[in-house]
Amino acid sequence: MAPRLSDHSPGFVSFGKAWRGRPPFRSHNYWPKHESFVEVIQRGWEISIPDTEQYKLITTFNISLVVHGTVAESNDFQKENENPYAVPISMDIFKVLESPLDITTTTIIKRIVSNHEAYQVCCASYHCSCCFAS
C-alpha cells in the first residue's frame, strides 16, 4: 500500500510449515475399539485401487470378464501372497471356468518342441516330401 494513503504496511506471518499435498494419515486410539472397525478395514483391502497397472489395463481395454481354467500350471493362485486375480476379483469380473481338456501351457510347448524336432529330423534328408515338392 502506498504510505500516503495508509499508515499500515502489508506483512506476512508464518505459523510453521504449510502442508503441501495430502495431510498425513492420523490414527486415533478409539478407532480399533469401534464395533465395525475390522469389517471396514477388511472391505478396504478388497477394493481395487485405480492406480494399479492391472486396474488401468482392465479399464483401458474395457475388459468385462477375466477367467481362469480349472486345469492350469498352478491352481494355488489364491494362496499366494500376491494373487494375480485380486483386482478382477475385487471388480467382480473374475470367473473360474471348467476346462474341457487336460492341456496346459507346458503341454502345448512340449508339443511344439516335439513337432519341431520331428520336422528337423524329417527335413535332414533332402528327399523328404514335406520340405521339397516333387
CSV table of C-alpha atoms in Angstrom, one decimal:
chain,number,residue,atom,x,y,z
A,1,MET,CA,0.0,0.0,0.0
A,2,ALA,CA,1.1,3.5,-0.7
A,3,PRO,CA,2.4,5.2,2.5
A,4,ARG,CA,0.4,8.4,1.9
A,5,LEU,CA,-2.9,6.6,1.8
A,6,SER,CA,-2.4,4.4,4.9
A,7,ASP,CA,-0.1,4.1,7.8
A,8,HIS,CA,-0.4,0.3,7.5
A,9,SER,CA,2.1,-1.8,5.5
A,10,PRO,CA,1.4,-5.3,4.3
A,11,GLY,CA,3.1,-8.1,6.2
A,12,PHE,CA,3.5,-11.9,6.1
A,13,VAL,CA,3.0,-14.0,9.1
A,14,SER,CA,4.1,-17.7,9.2
A,15,PHE,CA,2.9,-20.1,11.9
A,16,GLY,CA,5.1,-23.0,10.9
A,17,LYS,CA,5.4,-25.3,7.9
A,18,ALA,CA,2.5,-25.2,5.5
A,19,TRP,CA,1.3,-28.6,4.3
A,20,ARG,CA,1.7,-29.2,0.6
A,21,GLY,CA,-0.3,-32.1,-0.9
A,22,ARG,CA,-2.3,-34.5,1.2
A,23,PRO,CA,-2.2,-34.2,5.0
A,24,PRO,CA,-0.6,-37.0,6.9
A,25,PHE,CA,-2.7,-40.0,8.0
A,26,ARG,CA,-3.5,-39.9,11.7
A,27,SER,CA,-4.7,-42.9,13.7
A,28,HIS,CA,-6.6,-42.5,16.9
A,29,ASN,CA,-6.8,-45.0,19.7
A,30,TYR,CA,-10.6,-45.1,19.7
A,31,TRP,CA,-10.8,-46.5,16.1
A,32,PRO,CA,-9.9,-50.1,16.9
A,33,LYS,CA,-12.5,-50.1,19.6
A,34,HIS,CA,-15.3,-49.3,17.2
A,35,GLU,CA,-17.6,-52.2,16.6
A,36,SER,CA,-17.2,-52.2,12.8
A,37,PHE,CA,-13.5,-51.4,12.7
A,38,VAL,CA,-12.4,-54.9,11.5
A,39,GLU,CA,-15.1,-55.0,8.8
A,40,VAL,CA,-14.2,-51.6,7.5
A,41,ILE,CA,-10.5,-52.5,7.3
A,42,GLN,CA,-11.3,-55.8,5.5
A,43,ARG,CA,-13.5,-54.0,3.0
A,44,GLY,CA,-10.7,-51.5,2.4
A,45,TRP,CA,-8.3,-54.3,1.4
A,46,GLU,CA,-10.8,-55.7,-1.0
A,47,ILE,CA,-11.3,-52.5,-3.0
A,48,SER,CA,-9.3,-52.3,-6.3
A,49,ILE,CA,-7.0,-49.4,-6.4
A,50,PRO,CA,-7.4,-47.3,-9.6
A,51,ASP,CA,-3.6,-46.6,-9.6
A,52,THR,CA,-2.7,-50.2,-10.1
A,53,GLU,CA,-1.5,-51.3,-13.5
A,54,GLN,CA,-4.0,-54.2,-13.6
A,55,TYR,CA,-6.9,-51.8,-12.9
A,56,LYS,CA,-5.7,-49.4,-15.6
A,57,LEU,CA,-5.3,-52.2,-18.1
A,58,ILE,CA,-8.8,-53.6,-17.4
A,59,THR,CA,-10.5,-50.2,-17.6
A,60,THR,CA,-8.5,-49.0,-20.7
A,61,PHE,CA,-9.4,-52.1,-22.7
A,62,ASN,CA,-12.9,-52.3,-21.2
A,63,ILE,CA,-12.4,-55.9,-20.1
A,64,SER,CA,-15.6,-57.2,-18.7
A,65,LEU,CA,-14.6,-60.7,-17.8
A,66,VAL,CA,-11.3,-62.4,-16.6
A,67,VAL,CA,-11.3,-66.2,-16.5
A,68,HIS,CA,-9.1,-68.9,-15.1
A,69,GLY,CA,-9.5,-72.5,-16.1
A,70,THR,CA,-9.7,-75.4,-13.7
A,71,VAL,CA,-6.7,-77.1,-15.5
A,72,ALA,CA,-3.6,-74.9,-15.1
A,73,GLU,CA,0.1,-75.0,-14.3
A,74,SER,CA,-0.8,-73.9,-10.7
A,75,ASN,CA,-4.2,-73.5,-9.1
A,76,ASP,CA,-2.7,-72.2,-5.9
A,77,PHE,CA,-3.0,-68.5,-7.1
A,78,GLN,CA,-5.5,-67.7,-4.2
A,79,LYS,CA,-3.0,-69.0,-1.7
A,80,GLU,CA,-0.1,-66.8,-3.0
A,81,ASN,CA,0.9,-63.6,-1.3
A,82,GLU,CA,0.1,-61.6,-4.4
A,83,ASN,CA,-3.0,-63.0,-6.1
A,84,PRO,CA,-2.7,-62.2,-9.8
A,85,TYR,CA,-6.5,-62.1,-9.9
A,86,ALA,CA,-7.0,-59.8,-6.9
A,87,VAL,CA,-8.1,-56.7,-9.0
A,88,PRO,CA,-10.6,-58.6,-11.2
A,89,ILE,CA,-12.0,-60.4,-8.1
A,90,SER,CA,-12.5,-57.1,-6.4
A,91,MET,CA,-14.2,-55.7,-9.5
A,92,ASP,CA,-16.4,-58.7,-9.6
A,93,ILE,CA,-15.4,-59.6,-13.2
A,94,PHE,CA,-13.5,-62.9,-12.3
A,95,LYS,CA,-14.8,-66.3,-13.1
A,96,VAL,CA,-13.3,-69.9,-12.9
A,97,LEU,CA,-14.3,-71.9,-16.0
A,98,GLU,CA,-14.3,-75.7,-16.2
A,99,SER,CA,-11.5,-76.7,-18.6
A,100,PRO,CA,-12.8,-79.1,-21.3
A,101,LEU,CA,-9.3,-80.6,-21.9
A,102,ASP,CA,-6.3,-81.5,-19.8
A,103,ILE,CA,-4.0,-79.1,-21.6
A,104,THR,CA,-1.7,-76.6,-20.0
A,105,THR,CA,0.8,-74.1,-21.4
A,106,THR,CA,3.6,-76.6,-20.7
A,107,THR,CA,1.9,-79.4,-22.7
A,108,ILE,CA,1.4,-77.1,-25.6
A,109,ILE,CA,5.1,-76.0,-25.5
A,110,LYS,CA,6.2,-79.7,-25.3
A,111,ARG,CA,4.1,-80.5,-28.4
A,112,ILE,CA,5.5,-77.6,-30.4
A,113,VAL,CA,9.1,-78.6,-29.5
A,114,SER,CA,8.4,-82.3,-30.3
A,115,ASN,CA,6.8,-81.4,-33.6
A,116,HIS,CA,9.8,-79.1,-34.5
A,117,GLU,CA,12.3,-81.8,-33.6
A,118,ALA,CA,10.4,-84.3,-35.8
A,119,TYR,CA,10.3,-81.8,-38.6
A,120,GLN,CA,14.1,-81.2,-38.4
A,121,VAL,CA,14.8,-85.0,-38.5
A,122,CYS,CA,12.4,-85.4,-41.4
A,123,CYS,CA,13.9,-82.5,-43.3
A,124,ALA,CA,17.5,-83.6,-42.7
A,125,SER,CA,17.1,-85.9,-45.7
A,126,TYR,CA,16.9,-83.8,-48.9
A,127,HIS,CA,14.3,-86.0,-50.3
A,128,CYS,CA,11.5,-85.6,-47.7
A,129,SER,CA,8.1,-84.9,-49.2
A,130,CYS,CA,7.2,-82.2,-46.5
A,131,CYS,CA,10.1,-79.9,-47.3
A,132,PHE,CA,10.6,-80.4,-51.1
A,133,ALA,CA,7.8,-80.6,-53.6
A,134,SER,CA,8.3,-83.2,-56.2
